[in-house]
Amino acid sequence: MAVRWIVLYLLAGCVMVPVAAQTTSSHVSGQWLVENAFIRLILHPDAGTFSVLDKRCGYLWRQPEGVKIPIRNAQAIQGGVRFETDLLLGEGKKSTLLVTMHIPPKSAEIRITAEAMQPDSPFPGMLFLAPLILDTPQGALAVADYCNGHLYPLDARPFPARWLTLDRLDMPVVGLVDMEKGFGYALIVDTPDDGVLECKHYRVGERELAAPQVGWWGQKGGFAYPRRIVYHFIAQGGYVAVAKAYRAYAKERGLLVTLREKAKRNSNLRKLF
């Protein structure tokens, strides 16, 4: 009897051991899949698009129909995928970029980096990857600008925040959220210098819905340095979860300083409390 209980205890212990978090990359039926326990990134080279499945809420994020980029030489890397693409600069010119998409093992986010294949070539500016669309009745854009917080319905016409330079925003982040169900994503511009956000309407079935797209100006006429954005997906919590996601991002990078910490250096701040 004692031996039986020991065996049952050991089996129970094996069942309770958590599976180590990890990110996997694979190539299946012409598509590249990068995923962890929370999200799955699907890169579609033939279609020139990517999509993201949030496994927690079951929503599949897609780019607008009819918007595509060339995807060449895609290959798996540790925790992600890398490919080459061409993006238009205007006047028929283009910039060839090396794009890396990486998913950390323990978070529901995609970290995307763009590097110019020819950093010294002329670069006046461009819009980056087409946005991910929220196709639900209660979608809204959450943005902190001019020391205020705003929620703009995605079907508002004209859209109140069509063109946002990142020096106008209080923080380099916007959120796309379903106001009824609470899921969405925070779009964080990790290199906000020279950055802009364009929020224009896209045709989705019978509706036209706005979505945020990141762009950058050149620096001293060139691409100059790698540009980075982060998609952080939330399964619930709405714009509050978006704010918490950015707070965690800022804390991780040493950017977070609370008023309580500032008051230790300047006691007059307590008068604001």
PDB file of C-alpha atoms in Angstrom:
ATOM      1  CA  MET A   1       0.000   0.000   0.000  1.00  0.00           C
ATOM      2  CA  ALA A   2       2.772   2.406   0.937  1.00  0.00           C
ATOM      3  CA  VAL A   3       4.532   1.736  -2.362  1.00  0.00           C
ATOM      4  CA  ARG A   4       1.310   2.471  -4.241  1.00  0.00           C
ATOM      5  CA  TRP A   5       0.946   5.874  -2.568  1.00  0.00           C
ATOM      6  CA  ILE A   6       4.578   6.710  -3.317  1.00  0.00           C
ATOM      7  CA  VAL A   7       4.040   5.875  -6.993  1.00  0.00           C
ATOM      8  CA  LEU A   8       0.865   7.987  -7.113  1.00  0.00           C
ATOM      9  CA  TYR A   9       2.687  10.873  -5.428  1.00  0.00           C
ATOM     10  CA  LEU A  10       5.519  10.741  -7.949  1.00  0.00           C
ATOM     11  CA  LEU A  11       3.086  10.581 -10.873  1.00  0.00           C
ATOM     12  CA  ALA A  12       1.157  13.549  -9.499  1.00  0.00           C
ATOM     13  CA  GLY A  13       4.413  15.421  -9.094  1.00  0.00           C
ATOM     14  CA  CYS A  14       5.281  14.747 -12.733  1.00  0.00           C
ATOM     15  CA  VAL A  15       1.911  16.052 -13.868  1.00  0.00           C
ATOM     16  CA  MET A  16       2.322  19.250 -11.882  1.00  0.00           C
ATOM     17  CA  VAL A  17       5.752  20.125 -13.275  1.00  0.00           C
ATOM     18  CA  PRO A  18       5.184  23.167 -15.550  1.00  0.00           C
ATOM     19  CA  VAL A  19       6.277  22.953 -19.155  1.00  0.00           C
ATOM     20  CA  ALA A  20       9.167  25.296 -19.867  1.00  0.00           C
ATOM     21  CA  ALA A  21       8.075  28.321 -21.864  1.00  0.00           C
ATOM     22  CA  GLN A  22       9.578  28.409 -25.315  1.00  0.00           C
ATOM     23  CA  THR A  23       9.194  29.910 -28.780  1.00  0.00           C
ATOM     24  CA  THR A  24       9.252  27.645 -31.806  1.00  0.00           C
ATOM     25  CA  SER A  25       9.717  28.408 -35.509  1.00  0.00           C
ATOM     26  CA  SER A  26       8.623  26.136 -38.358  1.00  0.00           C
ATOM     27  CA  HIS A  27       7.961  26.149 -42.091  1.00  0.00           C
ATOM     28  CA  VAL A  28       4.627  24.537 -42.990  1.00  0.00           C
ATOM     29  CA  SER A  29       2.903  24.524 -46.410  1.00  0.00           C
ATOM     30  CA  GLY A  30       4.818  27.572 -47.607  1.00  0.00           C
ATOM     31  CA  GLN A  31       4.152  29.586 -44.450  1.00  0.00           C
ATOM     32  CA  TRP A  32       6.440  30.439 -41.553  1.00  0.00           C
ATOM     33  CA  LEU A  33       5.007  29.864 -38.079  1.00  0.00           C
ATOM     34  CA  VAL A  34       6.518  31.395 -34.953  1.00  0.00           C
ATOM     35  CA  GLU A  35       4.688  30.767 -31.684  1.00  0.00           C
ATOM     36  CA  ASN A  36       4.739  30.356 -27.951  1.00  0.00           C
ATOM     37  CA  ALA A  37       1.978  29.479 -25.473  1.00  0.00           C
ATOM     38  CA  PHE A  38       0.184  32.809 -26.035  1.00  0.00           C
ATOM     39  CA  ILE A  39       0.358  33.821 -29.693  1.00  0.00           C
ATOM     40  CA  ARG A  40       1.164  32.475 -33.145  1.00  0.00           C
ATOM     41  CA  LEU A  41       2.731  34.591 -35.903  1.00  0.00           C
ATOM     42  CA  ILE A  42       1.988  33.406 -39.439  1.00  0.00           C
ATOM     43  CA  LEU A  43       4.151  34.865 -42.214  1.00  0.00           C
ATOM     44  CA  HIS A  44       2.635  34.397 -45.685  1.00  0.00           C
ATOM     45  CA  PRO A  45       5.463  34.963 -48.241  1.00  0.00           C
ATOM     46  CA  ASP A  46       3.286  34.244 -51.290  1.00  0.00           C
ATOM     47  CA  ALA A  47       0.578  36.675 -50.152  1.00  0.00           C
ATOM     48  CA  GLY A  48       3.101  39.246 -48.896  1.00  0.00           C
ATOM     49  CA  THR A  49       1.369  39.567 -45.510  1.00  0.00           C
ATOM     50  CA  PHE A  50       1.463  38.353 -41.929  1.00  0.00           C
ATOM     51  CA  SER A  51      -1.228  37.550 -39.381  1.00  0.00           C
ATOM     52  CA  VAL A  52      -1.278  36.851 -35.641  1.00  0.00           C
ATOM     53  CA  LEU A  53      -3.483  34.464 -33.678  1.00  0.00           C
ATOM     54  CA  ASP A  54      -4.032  35.315 -30.023  1.00  0.00           C
ATOM     55  CA  LYS A  55      -4.519  31.823 -28.598  1.00  0.00           C
ATOM     56  CA  ARG A  56      -6.025  33.123 -25.354  1.00  0.00           C
ATOM     57  CA  CYS A  57      -9.050  34.846 -26.888  1.00  0.00           C
ATOM     58  CA  GLY A  58      -9.059  33.140 -30.289  1.00  0.00           C
ATOM     59  CA  TYR A  59      -8.916  36.340 -32.355  1.00  0.00           C
ATOM     60  CA  LEU A  60      -6.954  36.257 -35.621  1.00  0.00           C
ATOM     61  CA  TRP A  61      -5.353  39.613 -36.424  1.00  0.00           C
ATOM     62  CA  ARG A  62      -5.000  40.280 -40.154  1.00  0.00           C
ATOM     63  CA  GLN A  63      -3.592  43.031 -42.330  1.00  0.00           C
ATOM     64  CA  PRO A  64      -5.906  44.892 -44.743  1.00  0.00           C
ATOM     65  CA  GLU A  65      -6.943  43.124 -47.935  1.00  0.00           C
ATOM     66  CA  GLY A  66      -5.053  44.198 -51.036  1.00  0.00           C
ATOM     67  CA  VAL A  67      -2.017  45.422 -49.063  1.00  0.00           C
ATOM     68  CA  LYS A  68       1.117  43.335 -49.600  1.00  0.00           C
ATOM     69  CA  ILE A  69       4.889  43.583 -49.629  1.00  0.00           C
ATOM     70  CA  PRO A  70       7.504  41.369 -51.313  1.00  0.00           C
ATOM     71  CA  ILE A  71       8.895  38.779 -48.876  1.00  0.00           C
ATOM     72  CA  ARG A  72      12.189  37.214 -49.971  1.00  0.00           C
ATOM     73  CA  ASN A  73      14.757  34.876 -48.436  1.00  0.00           C
ATOM     74  CA  ALA A  74      12.693  34.145 -45.320  1.00  0.00           C
ATOM     75  CA  GLN A  75      14.502  31.992 -42.775  1.00  0.00           C
ATOM     76  CA  ALA A  76      13.996  30.869 -39.195  1.00  0.00           C
ATOM     77  CA  ILE A  77      16.105  32.400 -36.440  1.00  0.00           C
ATOM     78  CA  GLN A  78      16.177  31.745 -32.701  1.00  0.00           C
ATOM     79  CA  GLY A  79      12.679  32.629 -31.522  1.00  0.00           C
ATOM     80  CA  GLY A  80      11.548  34.189 -34.777  1.00  0.00           C
ATOM     81  CA  VAL A  81      11.851  34.672 -38.518  1.00  0.00           C
ATOM     82  CA  ARG A  82      13.805  37.047 -40.772  1.00  0.00           C
ATOM     83  CA  PHE A  83      13.210  38.169 -44.367  1.00  0.00           C
ATOM     84  CA  GLU A  84      14.051  40.835 -46.931  1.00  0.00           C
ATOM     85  CA  THR A  85      11.509  43.258 -48.364  1.00  0.00           C
ATOM     86  CA  ASP A  86      11.194  46.446 -50.420  1.00  0.00           C
ATOM     87  CA  LEU A  87       9.177  49.415 -49.182  1.00  0.00           C
ATOM     88  CA  LEU A  88       8.251  52.430 -51.277  1.00  0.00           C
ATOM     89  CA  LEU A  89       9.848  55.804 -50.586  1.00  0.00           C
ATOM     90  CA  GLY A  90       7.830  57.769 -53.128  1.00  0.00           C
ATOM     91  CA  GLU A  91       8.636  58.945 -56.662  1.00  0.00           C
ATOM     92  CA  GLY A  92       9.051  55.311 -57.702  1.00  0.00           C
ATOM     93  CA  LYS A  93      11.989  54.726 -55.353  1.00  0.00           C
ATOM     94  CA  LYS A  94      12.237  51.939 -52.797  1.00  0.00           C
ATOM     95  CA  SER A  95      14.292  50.889 -49.801  1.00  0.00           C
ATOM     96  CA  THR A  96      15.408  47.284 -49.300  1.00  0.00           C
ATOM     97  CA  LEU A  97      15.104  46.233 -45.672  1.00  0.00           C
ATOM     98  CA  LEU A  98      16.039  43.256 -43.548  1.00  0.00           C
ATOM     99  CA  VAL A  99      13.079  42.631 -41.220  1.00  0.00           C
ATOM    100  CA  THR A 100      13.308  40.489 -38.089  1.00  0.00           C
ATOM    101  CA  MET A 101      10.217  39.302 -36.171  1.00  0.00           C
ATOM    102  CA  HIS A 102      10.949  37.831 -32.742  1.00  0.00           C
ATOM    103  CA  ILE A 103       8.593  36.438 -30.078  1.00  0.00           C
ATOM    104  CA  PRO A 104       9.981  36.194 -26.519  1.00  0.00           C
ATOM    105  CA  PRO A 105       9.191  32.851 -24.842  1.00  0.00           C
ATOM    106  CA  LYS A 106       7.169  34.220 -21.939  1.00  0.00           C
ATOM    107  CA  SER A 107       5.181  37.138 -23.363  1.00  0.00           C
ATOM    108  CA  ALA A 108       2.427  37.806 -25.880  1.00  0.00           C
ATOM    109  CA  GLU A 109       4.413  40.223 -27.995  1.00  0.00           C
ATOM    110  CA  ILE A 110       6.202  40.457 -31.314  1.00  0.00           C
ATOM    111  CA  ARG A 111       9.357  42.562 -31.503  1.00  0.00           C
ATOM    112  CA  ILE A 112      10.019  43.756 -35.036  1.00  0.00           C
ATOM    113  CA  THR A 113      13.260  45.305 -36.263  1.00  0.00           C
ATOM    114  CA  ALA A 114      13.952  46.864 -39.669  1.00  0.00           C
ATOM    115  CA  GLU A 115      17.504  47.448 -40.925  1.00  0.00           C
ATOM    116  CA  ALA A 116      18.456  48.979 -44.257  1.00  0.00           C
ATOM    117  CA  MET A 117      20.434  46.696 -46.564  1.00  0.00           C
ATOM    118  CA  GLN A 118      22.219  49.854 -47.755  1.00  0.00           C
ATOM    119  CA  PRO A 119      22.251  52.208 -44.719  1.00  0.00           C
ATOM    120  CA  ASP A 120      24.026  55.013 -46.618  1.00  0.00           C
ATOM    121  CA  SER A 121      21.555  55.177 -49.510  1.00  0.00           C
ATOM    122  CA  PRO A 122      19.204  58.194 -49.624  1.00  0.00           C
ATOM    123  CA  PHE A 123      16.181  57.760 -47.352  1.00  0.00           C
ATOM    124  CA  PRO A 124      13.616  60.586 -47.053  1.00  0.00           C
ATOM    125  CA  GLY A 125      11.089  58.505 -45.097  1.00  0.00           C
ATOM    126  CA  MET A 126       8.491  55.757 -45.422  1.00  0.00           C
ATOM    127  CA  LEU A 127       5.559  53.977 -43.856  1.00  0.00           C
ATOM    128  CA  PHE A 128       6.492  50.580 -42.419  1.00  0.00           C
ATOM    129  CA  LEU A 129       4.426  47.364 -42.346  1.00  0.00           C
ATOM    130  CA  ALA A 130       0.678  47.613 -42.951  1.00  0.00           C
ATOM    131  CA  PRO A 131      -1.286  47.569 -39.681  1.00  0.00           C
ATOM    132  CA  LEU A 132      -3.235  44.767 -38.040  1.00  0.00           C
ATOM    133  CA  ILE A 133      -6.981  45.396 -38.289  1.00  0.00           C
ATOM    134  CA  LEU A 134      -9.568  45.100 -35.499  1.00  0.00           C
ATOM    135  CA  ASP A 135     -12.799  44.044 -37.195  1.00  0.00           C
ATOM    136  CA  THR A 136     -15.359  44.216 -34.368  1.00  0.00           C
ATOM    137  CA  PRO A 137     -18.355  46.528 -33.755  1.00  0.00           C
ATOM    138  CA  GLN A 138     -16.896  48.145 -30.638  1.00  0.00           C
ATOM    139  CA  GLY A 139     -13.319  48.825 -31.747  1.00  0.00           C
ATOM    140  CA  ALA A 140     -11.489  51.951 -30.570  1.00  0.00           C
ATOM    141  CA  LEU A 141      -8.066  53.573 -30.731  1.00  0.00           C
ATOM    142  CA  ALA A 142      -6.611  54.476 -27.331  1.00  0.00           C
ATOM    143  CA  VAL A 143      -4.068  57.282 -27.418  1.00  0.00           C
ATOM    144  CA  ALA A 144      -2.438  59.660 -24.937  1.00  0.00           C
ATOM    145  CA  ASP A 145      -1.835  63.009 -26.625  1.00  0.00           C
ATOM    146  CA  TYR A 146      -1.593  66.573 -25.320  1.00  0.00           C
ATOM    147  CA  CYS A 147      -1.604  65.286 -21.709  1.00  0.00           C
ATOM    148  CA  ASN A 148      -4.996  63.663 -22.223  1.00  0.00           C
ATOM    149  CA  GLY A 149      -6.284  60.184 -22.895  1.00  0.00           C
ATOM    150  CA  HIS A 150      -8.658  59.665 -25.824  1.00  0.00           C
ATOM    151  CA  LEU A 151     -10.701  56.762 -27.160  1.00  0.00           C
ATOM    152  CA  TYR A 152     -11.610  57.198 -30.816  1.00  0.00           C
ATOM    153  CA  PRO A 153     -14.135  54.783 -32.432  1.00  0.00           C
ATOM    154  CA  LEU A 154     -12.434  53.086 -35.361  1.00  0.00           C
ATOM    155  CA  ASP A 155     -15.345  53.875 -37.701  1.00  0.00           C
ATOM    156  CA  ALA A 156     -15.366  57.611 -36.860  1.00  0.00           C
ATOM    157  CA  ARG A 157     -15.354  59.760 -40.001  1.00  0.00           C
ATOM    158  CA  PRO A 158     -13.340  61.831 -40.374  1.00  0.00           C
ATOM    159  CA  PHE A 159     -10.959  60.080 -38.027  1.00  0.00           C
ATOM    160  CA  PRO A 160      -9.891  62.556 -35.282  1.00  0.00           C
ATOM    161  CA  ALA A 161      -6.261  61.391 -35.111  1.00  0.00           C
ATOM    162  CA  ARG A 162      -5.254  60.708 -38.699  1.00  0.00           C
ATOM    163  CA  TRP A 163      -1.591  61.756 -38.497  1.00  0.00           C
ATOM    164  CA  LEU A 164       0.345  61.650 -35.216  1.00  0.00           C
ATOM    165  CA  THR A 165       3.960  62.693 -34.937  1.00  0.00           C
ATOM    166  CA  LEU A 166       5.544  60.923 -31.993  1.00  0.00           C
ATOM    167  CA  ASP A 167       6.719  64.162 -30.431  1.00  0.00           C
ATOM    168  CA  ARG A 168       3.013  65.054 -30.128  1.00  0.00           C
ATOM    169  CA  LEU A 169       2.174  61.945 -28.123  1.00  0.00           C
ATOM    170  CA  ASP A 170       2.770  61.804 -24.367  1.00  0.00           C
ATOM    171  CA  MET A 171       4.065  58.243 -24.810  1.00  0.00           C
ATOM    172  CA  PRO A 172       5.201  56.404 -27.968  1.00  0.00           C
ATOM    173  CA  VAL A 173       2.309  53.923 -27.802  1.00  0.00           C
ATOM    174  CA  VAL A 174      -1.251  53.557 -29.061  1.00  0.00           C
ATOM    175  CA  GLY A 175      -3.752  50.814 -28.397  1.00  0.00           C
ATOM    176  CA  LEU A 176      -6.355  49.071 -30.520  1.00  0.00           C
ATOM    177  CA  VAL A 177      -9.025  47.589 -28.245  1.00  0.00           C
ATOM    178  CA  ASP A 178     -12.424  45.935 -28.398  1.00  0.00           C
ATOM    179  CA  MET A 179     -14.417  47.996 -25.886  1.00  0.00           C
ATOM    180  CA  GLU A 180     -16.920  45.184 -25.288  1.00  0.00           C
ATOM    181  CA  LYS A 181     -14.693  42.108 -24.961  1.00  0.00           C
ATOM    182  CA  GLY A 182     -11.487  43.827 -23.826  1.00  0.00           C
ATOM    183  CA  PHE A 183      -8.923  42.230 -26.142  1.00  0.00           C
ATOM    184  CA  GLY A 184      -6.572  44.171 -28.425  1.00  0.00           C
ATOM    185  CA  TYR A 185      -2.946  45.197 -28.710  1.00  0.00           C
ATOM    186  CA  ALA A 186      -0.517  47.915 -27.708  1.00  0.00           C
ATOM    187  CA  LEU A 187       1.626  49.193 -30.577  1.00  0.00           C
ATOM    188  CA  ILE A 188       4.847  50.529 -29.068  1.00  0.00           C
ATOM    189  CA  VAL A 189       7.385  52.434 -31.175  1.00  0.00           C
ATOM    190  CA  ASP A 190      10.662  51.326 -29.622  1.00  0.00           C
ATOM    191  CA  THR A 191      12.663  53.863 -31.673  1.00  0.00           C
ATOM    192  CA  PRO A 192      10.370  56.912 -31.551  1.00  0.00           C
ATOM    193  CA  ASP A 193      12.882  59.448 -32.848  1.00  0.00           C
ATOM    194  CA  ASP A 194      11.968  60.496 -36.406  1.00  0.00           C
ATOM    195  CA  GLY A 195       8.733  58.507 -36.000  1.00  0.00           C
ATOM    196  CA  VAL A 196       5.120  59.075 -37.055  1.00  0.00           C
ATOM    197  CA  LEU A 197       1.826  57.190 -36.833  1.00  0.00           C
ATOM    198  CA  GLU A 198      -0.767  57.280 -39.592  1.00  0.00           C
ATOM    199  CA  CYS A 199      -4.273  56.160 -38.632  1.00  0.00           C
ATOM    200  CA  LYS A 200      -6.304  55.903 -41.806  1.00  0.00           C
ATOM    201  CA  HIS A 201      -9.399  53.942 -42.819  1.00  0.00           C
ATOM    202  CA  TYR A 202      -9.262  50.559 -44.540  1.00  0.00           C
ATOM    203  CA  ARG A 203     -12.129  48.748 -46.225  1.00  0.00           C
ATOM    204  CA  VAL A 204     -13.243  45.751 -44.133  1.00  0.00           C
ATOM    205  CA  GLY A 205     -16.309  44.132 -45.702  1.00  0.00           C
ATOM    206  CA  GLU A 206     -19.022  46.782 -45.700  1.00  0.00           C
ATOM    207  CA  ARG A 207     -17.212  48.983 -43.177  1.00  0.00           C
ATOM    208  CA  GLU A 208     -14.226  51.295 -43.148  1.00  0.00           C
ATOM    209  CA  LEU A 209     -12.112  51.016 -40.006  1.00  0.00           C
ATOM    210  CA  ALA A 210      -9.024  52.935 -38.895  1.00  0.00           C
ATOM    211  CA  ALA A 211      -5.788  51.257 -37.827  1.00  0.00           C
ATOM    212  CA  PRO A 212      -2.353  52.639 -36.824  1.00  0.00           C
ATOM    213  CA  GLN A 213       0.666  52.294 -39.118  1.00  0.00           C
ATOM    214  CA  VAL A 214       4.180  53.291 -38.065  1.00  0.00           C
ATOM    215  CA  GLY A 215       6.452  55.349 -40.288  1.00  0.00           C
ATOM    216  CA  TRP A 216       9.846  57.009 -39.985  1.00  0.00           C
ATOM    217  CA  TRP A 217      11.615  59.975 -41.494  1.00  0.00           C
ATOM    218  CA  GLY A 218      15.244  59.684 -42.457  1.00  0.00           C
ATOM    219  CA  GLN A 219      18.042  60.954 -40.256  1.00  0.00           C
ATOM    220  CA  LYS A 220      20.512  63.187 -42.076  1.00  0.00           C
ATOM    221  CA  GLY A 221      19.085  61.868 -45.322  1.00  0.00           C
ATOM    222  CA  GLY A 222      19.647  58.169 -44.552  1.00  0.00           C
ATOM    223  CA  PHE A 223      18.069  55.222 -42.742  1.00  0.00           C
ATOM    224  CA  ALA A 224      20.947  55.574 -40.260  1.00  0.00           C
ATOM    225  CA  TYR A 225      19.982  53.100 -37.530  1.00  0.00           C
ATOM    226  CA  PRO A 226      17.731  50.043 -36.968  1.00  0.00           C
ATOM    227  CA  ARG A 227      14.073  50.936 -36.414  1.00  0.00           C
ATOM    228  CA  ARG A 228      11.983  48.893 -33.976  1.00  0.00           C
ATOM    229  CA  ILE A 229       8.344  48.412 -33.020  1.00  0.00           C
ATOM    230  CA  VAL A 230       6.592  46.093 -30.562  1.00  0.00           C
ATOM    231  CA  TYR A 231       3.133  44.541 -30.829  1.00  0.00           C
ATOM    232  CA  HIS A 232       1.968  43.545 -27.337  1.00  0.00           C
ATOM    233  CA  PHE A 233      -1.297  41.585 -27.459  1.00  0.00           C
ATOM    234  CA  ILE A 234      -3.839  41.626 -24.650  1.00  0.00           C
ATOM    235  CA  ALA A 235      -6.598  39.050 -24.183  1.00  0.00           C
ATOM    236  CA  GLN A 236      -8.677  41.142 -21.780  1.00  0.00           C
ATOM    237  CA  GLY A 237      -8.631  44.416 -19.881  1.00  0.00           C
ATOM    238  CA  GLY A 238      -9.074  46.927 -22.719  1.00  0.00           C
ATOM    239  CA  TYR A 239      -7.213  50.218 -22.639  1.00  0.00           C
ATOM    240  CA  VAL A 240      -6.219  49.681 -18.984  1.00  0.00           C
ATOM    241  CA  ALA A 241      -4.305  46.562 -20.043  1.00  0.00           C
ATOM    242  CA  VAL A 242      -2.707  48.593 -22.863  1.00  0.00           C
ATOM    243  CA  ALA A 243      -1.505  51.161 -20.304  1.00  0.00           C
ATOM    244  CA  LYS A 244      -0.154  48.423 -18.040  1.00  0.00           C
ATOM    245  CA  ALA A 245       1.653  46.824 -20.981  1.00  0.00           C
ATOM    246  CA  TYR A 246       3.446  50.083 -21.730  1.00  0.00           C
ATOM    247  CA  ARG A 247       4.239  50.586 -18.039  1.00  0.00           C
ATOM    248  CA  ALA A 248       5.864  47.138 -17.909  1.00  0.00           C
ATOM    249  CA  TYR A 249       7.784  47.945 -21.110  1.00  0.00           C
ATOM    250  CA  ALA A 250       9.027  51.242 -19.640  1.00  0.00           C
ATOM    251  CA  LYS A 251      10.003  49.583 -16.358  1.00  0.00           C
ATOM    252  CA  GLU A 252      11.941  46.844 -18.163  1.00  0.00           C
ATOM    253  CA  ARG A 253      13.979  49.499 -19.979  1.00  0.00           C
ATOM    254  CA  GLY A 254      14.607  51.649 -16.929  1.00  0.00           C
ATOM    255  CA  LEU A 255      12.327  54.468 -18.127  1.00  0.00           C
ATOM    256  CA  LEU A 256       9.786  54.262 -15.314  1.00  0.00           C
ATOM    257  CA  VAL A 257      10.151  56.798 -12.503  1.00  0.00           C
ATOM    258  CA  THR A 258       7.107  57.145 -10.249  1.00  0.00           C
ATOM    259  CA  LEU A 259       6.033  60.393  -8.592  1.00  0.00           C
ATOM    260  CA  ARG A 260       6.855  58.836  -5.222  1.00  0.00           C
ATOM    261  CA  GLU A 261      10.446  58.260  -6.369  1.00  0.00           C
ATOM    262  CA  LYS A 262      10.677  61.778  -7.791  1.00  0.00           C
ATOM    263  CA  ALA A 263       9.395  63.218  -4.503  1.00  0.00           C
ATOM    264  CA  LYS A 264      12.371  61.720  -2.711  1.00  0.00           C
ATOM    265  CA  ARG A 265      14.565  64.095  -4.705  1.00  0.00           C
ATOM    266  CA  ASN A 266      12.157  67.025  -4.702  1.00  0.00           C
ATOM    267  CA  SER A 267       9.764  67.155  -1.745  1.00  0.00           C
ATOM    268  CA  ASN A 268       7.743  69.953  -3.383  1.00  0.00           C
ATOM    269  CA  LEU A 269       6.212  67.334  -5.666  1.00  0.00           C
ATOM    270  CA  ARG A 270       4.125  66.127  -2.723  1.00  0.00           C
ATOM    271  CA  LYS A 271       2.110  69.326  -3.039  1.00  0.00           C
ATOM    272  CA  LEU A 272       0.838  67.981  -6.365  1.00  0.00           C
ATOM    273  CA  PHE A 273      -0.528  64.866  -4.671  1.00  0.00           C
TER     274      PHE A 273
END
